[in-house]
Amino acid sequence: MTTVASELLAPYTGSPSSPPLGGWQLDDVGLSKQWWWQPLLPEHPRPHTPPLAAASLFTGEHLGAELALPYLSPELRGEKLLVGANFASAGVGILNDTGVQFVNIIRIGDQLQYFREYQRKLRALIGDEQAKRLVKGALVLITLGGNDFVNNYYLVPMSVRSRQYAIQDYVPFIISEYRKILARLYELGARRVIVTGTGPLGCVPAELALHSRGGECAAELMRAVDLYNPQLVNMVHGLNRDIGADVFVTANTYRMNFDYINNPQNYGFTNVQVACCGQGPYNGIGLCTAASNVCENREAFAFWDAFHPTEKANRIVVGQFMHGSTDYMHPMNLSTILAVDDEERL
């Protein structure tokens, strides 16, 4: 629900129609830490999939692709490079001053530099032409924007950015900066990029704990999201027009998430406000640790921790990635993308 930055999902060798995968941000599986998430509660028979990795993991499942390793993983070498790479680093944003309170996060500019390095490694492994073809056929998932609100503009009262910009001026500013990032990604060879919008940030347990008295979503954050998402879509459409091709596909993750928040019974949820793991009001304070409250049935909860959806909620979102109408995926969903790419290969 919040943002972290991108993952390259490379062509899967088992099926010509399954592309490689790659990701930026909400897909962080340890790039900034160089370690994999480990089960928090070993007594549970099946560990929870880490929320930051879940979207790309379940997308990979649908595509029949292996989960891409973090770019800085020592295991990412040789044939593993052909699977793709995850460049995401939790906490970063569009702006370099987003997430300054976090240690050792990897800014988006550095992640793009790693993408260049990754391609050099590919060329050394399989040659220039094959490497170029692999990157061109890869699927890239990028999620940015939420942290620029939660961990920047609204991080503290009277933040630097909130004194510099009114919210209606801040949003166009970060959108213009995001356009530069996407244009650079295109310059580096990406040709199939899913750009996710920002979810209903004001409805996550962390924000409810801080700003809600009766369970209502935090109004200021919801206003920011309402400003951001339409401008993101317009920017992406304009970028596609300038390029002359539908390189960038927008994912309406706000609607995907708000569907089950607004109508939980339709999706089998009984709790869409309290996190499964946490402490304090709505289990929305601090991190999920061994000392936290933990729900007995995570299938009934929409949120795993203070910010991130459960595995079940992530699977709902990925289902829309694959098969959603143009209300959710524009101009086409992943299934259509795969069909189009298959036709072009014939």
XYZ file of C-alpha atoms in Angstrom:
346
model
C 0.000 0.000 0.000
C 2.976 2.261 0.585
C 5.776 2.539 -1.871
C 9.178 1.151 -2.029
C 10.903 1.039 -6.374
C 11.402 -1.607 -9.236
C 11.868 -5.071 -10.492
C 12.928 -6.426 -13.847
C 11.237 -9.715 -14.604
C 13.352 -11.347 -17.392
C 12.224 -14.002 -19.914
C 11.502 -17.296 -18.281
C 13.306 -20.054 -20.189
C 10.585 -22.620 -19.513
C 7.978 -20.844 -21.634
C 8.473 -18.366 -24.466
C 5.397 -16.447 -23.345
C 6.649 -15.884 -19.802
C 8.747 -12.714 -19.512
C 11.541 -11.989 -17.007
C 10.484 -9.943 -14.035
C 11.954 -6.888 -12.395
C 10.787 -4.450 -9.713
C 11.236 -1.095 -8.015
C 9.932 -0.093 -4.565
C 6.866 -1.853 -3.165
C 8.635 -5.010 -4.294
C 11.645 -4.626 -2.015
C 12.917 -8.055 -1.016
C 16.109 -6.913 0.620
C 18.159 -4.791 -1.796
C 18.961 -2.167 0.818
C 19.830 -4.843 3.372
C 21.247 -7.653 1.205
C 19.303 -10.290 3.070
C 16.118 -12.227 2.594
C 13.131 -11.858 4.870
C 13.004 -14.745 7.324
C 9.910 -16.210 9.006
C 9.114 -14.139 12.085
C 7.105 -16.805 13.833
C 8.650 -20.249 13.273
C 5.805 -21.990 15.050
C 3.483 -21.109 12.182
C 3.361 -23.992 9.683
C 3.642 -21.663 6.679
C 5.482 -18.336 6.976
C 3.762 -15.228 5.724
C 5.014 -13.958 2.397
C 6.749 -10.609 3.033
C 4.327 -7.897 1.888
C 6.982 -5.942 0.003
C 7.790 -8.935 -2.160
C 4.289 -10.295 -2.499
C 3.079 -8.425 -5.576
C 6.028 -9.457 -7.725
C 6.017 -12.981 -6.267
C 2.371 -13.621 -7.108
C 2.724 -11.935 -10.500
C 5.609 -14.291 -11.166
C 3.426 -17.230 -10.127
C 0.803 -16.222 -12.696
C 3.472 -15.908 -15.385
C 5.208 -19.152 -14.486
C 8.378 -17.240 -13.668
C 10.909 -17.685 -10.882
C 11.053 -14.879 -8.300
C 13.799 -12.418 -9.225
C 16.581 -12.047 -6.658
C 17.609 -8.705 -5.124
C 20.258 -7.123 -7.334
C 22.806 -7.041 -4.486
C 22.270 -10.690 -3.553
C 25.519 -12.679 -3.850
C 23.416 -15.435 -5.437
C 22.510 -13.241 -8.418
C 25.131 -14.420 -10.877
C 25.452 -16.681 -13.896
C 22.173 -18.167 -15.127
C 20.258 -16.482 -12.273
C 20.765 -13.174 -14.095
C 18.481 -14.454 -16.852
C 15.540 -14.662 -14.423
C 15.607 -10.917 -13.733
C 16.532 -8.745 -10.769
C 14.838 -6.756 -8.023
C 16.255 -3.253 -7.564
C 13.709 -2.073 -4.990
C 14.693 -0.442 -1.709
C 12.019 0.123 0.927
C 11.414 3.694 2.017
C 12.642 5.607 -1.027
C 10.548 7.899 -3.139
C 10.528 9.975 -6.270
C 12.445 12.703 -4.438
C 15.895 12.181 -2.952
C 14.851 13.813 0.327
C 12.092 11.247 0.846
C 12.931 8.660 3.504
C 15.875 10.598 4.957
C 15.033 9.111 8.360
C 15.977 5.636 7.110
C 19.533 4.313 7.062
C 21.139 2.691 4.005
C 18.241 3.043 1.598
C 19.141 3.095 -2.075
C 17.813 6.108 -3.958
C 16.063 5.694 -7.278
C 18.991 7.206 -9.199
C 21.308 4.569 -7.759
C 18.769 1.857 -8.572
C 18.756 2.965 -12.213
C 22.543 2.822 -12.166
C 22.299 -0.756 -10.886
C 19.967 -1.475 -13.808
C 22.758 -0.352 -16.152
C 25.257 -2.548 -14.322
C 22.859 -5.479 -14.547
C 22.710 -5.077 -18.309
C 26.507 -5.042 -18.517
C 26.553 -8.351 -16.659
C 23.953 -9.734 -19.059
C 26.027 -8.693 -22.075
C 29.077 -10.399 -20.623
C 27.024 -13.558 -20.069
C 24.999 -13.870 -23.291
C 26.273 -11.200 -25.685
C 25.009 -7.776 -26.707
C 22.115 -8.765 -28.958
C 20.643 -11.406 -26.673
C 20.975 -9.119 -23.653
C 19.196 -6.307 -25.478
C 16.441 -8.685 -26.562
C 16.019 -10.041 -23.029
C 15.675 -6.572 -21.482
C 13.290 -5.458 -24.229
C 11.067 -8.473 -23.567
C 11.183 -8.123 -19.790
C 8.345 -6.931 -17.590
C 9.191 -4.088 -15.206
C 7.042 -3.261 -12.180
C 7.621 0.150 -10.589
C 5.842 1.683 -7.603
C 6.711 5.172 -6.407
C 4.868 8.088 -4.846
C 3.358 6.985 -1.550
C 6.535 7.557 0.430
C 6.745 11.086 -0.955
C 3.617 11.759 1.086
C 3.967 9.480 4.122
C 7.742 9.790 4.570
C 8.185 13.330 3.337
C 5.347 15.834 2.959
C 3.275 14.528 5.897
C 6.129 12.975 7.878
C 6.088 15.710 10.528
C 3.928 18.804 11.023
C 5.334 21.727 9.059
C 7.768 19.558 7.101
C 10.194 21.278 4.737
C 8.217 20.240 1.677
C 4.852 21.251 3.179
C 6.280 24.710 3.890
C 7.699 24.880 0.380
C 4.554 23.706 -1.465
C 0.815 23.608 -0.957
C -0.339 20.032 -1.611
C -1.967 21.026 -4.921
C 1.444 22.315 -6.078
C 3.513 19.518 -4.544
C 1.723 16.813 -6.529
C 2.515 18.267 -10.003
C 6.112 18.733 -8.842
C 6.622 15.080 -7.908
C 4.745 13.951 -11.031
C 7.169 15.959 -13.193
C 10.108 14.357 -11.368
C 8.574 10.901 -11.804
C 8.310 11.490 -15.543
C 12.081 11.961 -15.685
C 12.558 8.619 -13.923
C 10.274 6.770 -16.333
C 11.897 8.438 -19.339
C 15.292 7.311 -18.058
C 13.986 3.772 -17.608
C 12.890 3.830 -21.245
C 16.313 5.128 -22.323
C 17.884 2.175 -20.516
C 15.893 -0.275 -22.628
C 12.707 -1.062 -20.678
C 9.760 -1.590 -23.031
C 7.076 -3.206 -20.843
C 6.593 -1.221 -17.630
C 3.711 -1.432 -15.160
C 3.400 1.834 -13.231
C 1.240 1.415 -10.159
C -0.717 4.248 -8.647
C -0.846 4.955 -4.940
C -3.344 3.032 -2.834
C -5.693 4.515 -0.214
C -2.849 5.599 2.077
C -5.156 7.155 4.639
C -6.837 3.796 5.294
C -3.792 1.782 6.390
C -3.595 0.844 10.103
C -0.595 3.121 10.732
C -2.513 6.184 9.575
C -5.687 5.123 11.367
C -3.673 4.833 14.580
C -2.351 8.372 14.171
C -5.279 10.241 12.655
C -8.558 8.331 13.028
C -10.984 8.487 15.937
C -13.741 6.254 14.621
C -12.061 4.204 11.915
C -12.463 6.757 9.135
C -9.560 7.090 6.690
C -7.138 10.008 7.212
C -8.621 12.845 5.157
C -5.420 14.714 4.268
C -3.694 11.644 2.885
C -6.779 10.630 0.946
C -6.909 14.101 -0.587
C -3.266 13.790 -1.613
C -3.927 10.419 -3.237
C -6.971 11.817 -5.046
C -4.734 14.522 -6.511
C -1.813 12.232 -7.312
C -3.354 9.263 -9.115
C -5.187 11.092 -11.945
C -2.118 13.228 -12.632
C 0.049 10.108 -12.709
C -2.247 8.505 -15.290
C -2.221 11.642 -17.447
C 1.561 11.863 -17.256
C 2.003 8.222 -18.266
C -0.420 8.567 -21.178
C 1.464 11.659 -22.339
C 4.769 9.820 -22.126
C 3.367 6.971 -24.215
C 2.149 9.489 -26.806
C 5.593 11.056 -27.003
C 7.206 7.633 -27.429
C 4.586 6.488 -29.924
C 3.906 3.167 -28.184
C 2.173 1.803 -25.079
C 5.392 1.146 -23.186
C 3.938 2.160 -19.815
C 0.802 0.532 -18.391
C -0.932 2.132 -15.414
C -2.350 -0.007 -12.618
C -5.185 1.532 -10.601
C -4.038 0.095 -7.284
C -6.203 2.591 -5.417
C -9.349 0.979 -6.770
C -7.925 -2.542 -6.489
C -7.323 -2.028 -2.767
C -10.336 0.143 -2.007
C -12.654 -2.485 -3.494
C -11.972 -4.877 -0.615
C -11.671 -2.116 1.998
C -15.074 -0.725 1.046
C -16.789 -4.117 0.584
C -14.829 -6.568 2.745
C -17.579 -9.189 2.870
C -17.389 -9.607 -0.911
C -13.789 -10.767 -0.552
C -14.063 -12.840 2.614
C -12.495 -10.283 4.968
C -13.887 -9.583 8.414
C -11.314 -6.932 9.353
C -9.968 -4.249 7.019
C -8.802 -1.747 9.642
C -6.741 -3.646 12.223
C -3.442 -5.191 11.129
C -2.883 -8.894 11.688
C 0.476 -8.190 13.358
C 1.350 -5.125 15.421
C 0.511 -3.221 18.560
C -1.371 -0.129 19.672
C -4.571 1.195 18.098
C -5.456 -0.829 15.006
C -2.155 -2.709 15.563
C -0.789 0.256 13.640
C 2.083 1.367 15.866
C 5.653 0.247 15.204
C 6.920 -2.878 13.496
C 5.642 -6.436 13.490
C 7.957 -8.281 15.899
C 7.988 -11.463 17.952
C 6.425 -9.449 20.800
C 3.534 -8.108 18.686
C -0.110 -9.095 18.730
C -0.669 -11.637 15.948
C -4.068 -12.596 14.563
C -5.128 -16.240 14.519
C -6.588 -16.172 11.006
C -4.720 -13.925 8.598
C -7.162 -14.870 5.816
C -9.751 -12.687 7.566
C -7.475 -9.619 7.618
C -6.751 -7.211 4.765
C -3.560 -5.866 6.380
C -0.594 -7.874 7.579
C 1.181 -5.042 9.399
C 0.818 -1.294 9.875
C 1.243 -0.534 6.174
C 1.162 -3.667 4.049
C -1.622 -5.932 2.757
C -1.810 -9.626 3.591
C -1.027 -12.367 1.108
C -4.737 -12.776 0.386
C -5.141 -9.064 -0.376
C -2.057 -9.080 -2.589
C -3.441 -11.998 -4.574
C -6.626 -10.004 -5.216
C -4.541 -7.132 -6.569
C -2.403 -9.385 -8.758
C -5.553 -10.983 -10.157
C -6.532 -7.527 -11.398
C -3.023 -7.033 -12.816
C -3.544 -10.162 -14.877
C -7.198 -9.956 -15.875
C -8.604 -6.579 -14.800
C -10.647 -4.364 -17.086
C -9.373 -1.012 -18.341
C -10.849 0.500 -15.177
C -7.987 -1.237 -13.366
C -5.255 -1.665 -15.997
C -4.811 0.832 -18.827
C -4.452 0.457 -21.749
C -4.335 -3.325 -21.182
C -3.874 -5.984 -18.504
C -0.975 -8.414 -18.278
C -2.816 -11.250 -19.979
C -3.408 -9.018 -22.991
C 0.218 -7.878 -22.979
C 1.397 -11.490 -23.073
C -0.998 -12.308 -25.913
C 0.166 -9.292 -27.932
C 3.818 -10.150 -27.364
C 3.205 -13.767 -28.392
C 1.618 -12.605 -31.652
C 4.581 -10.331 -32.362
C 6.967 -13.260 -31.929
C 5.146 -15.321 -34.579
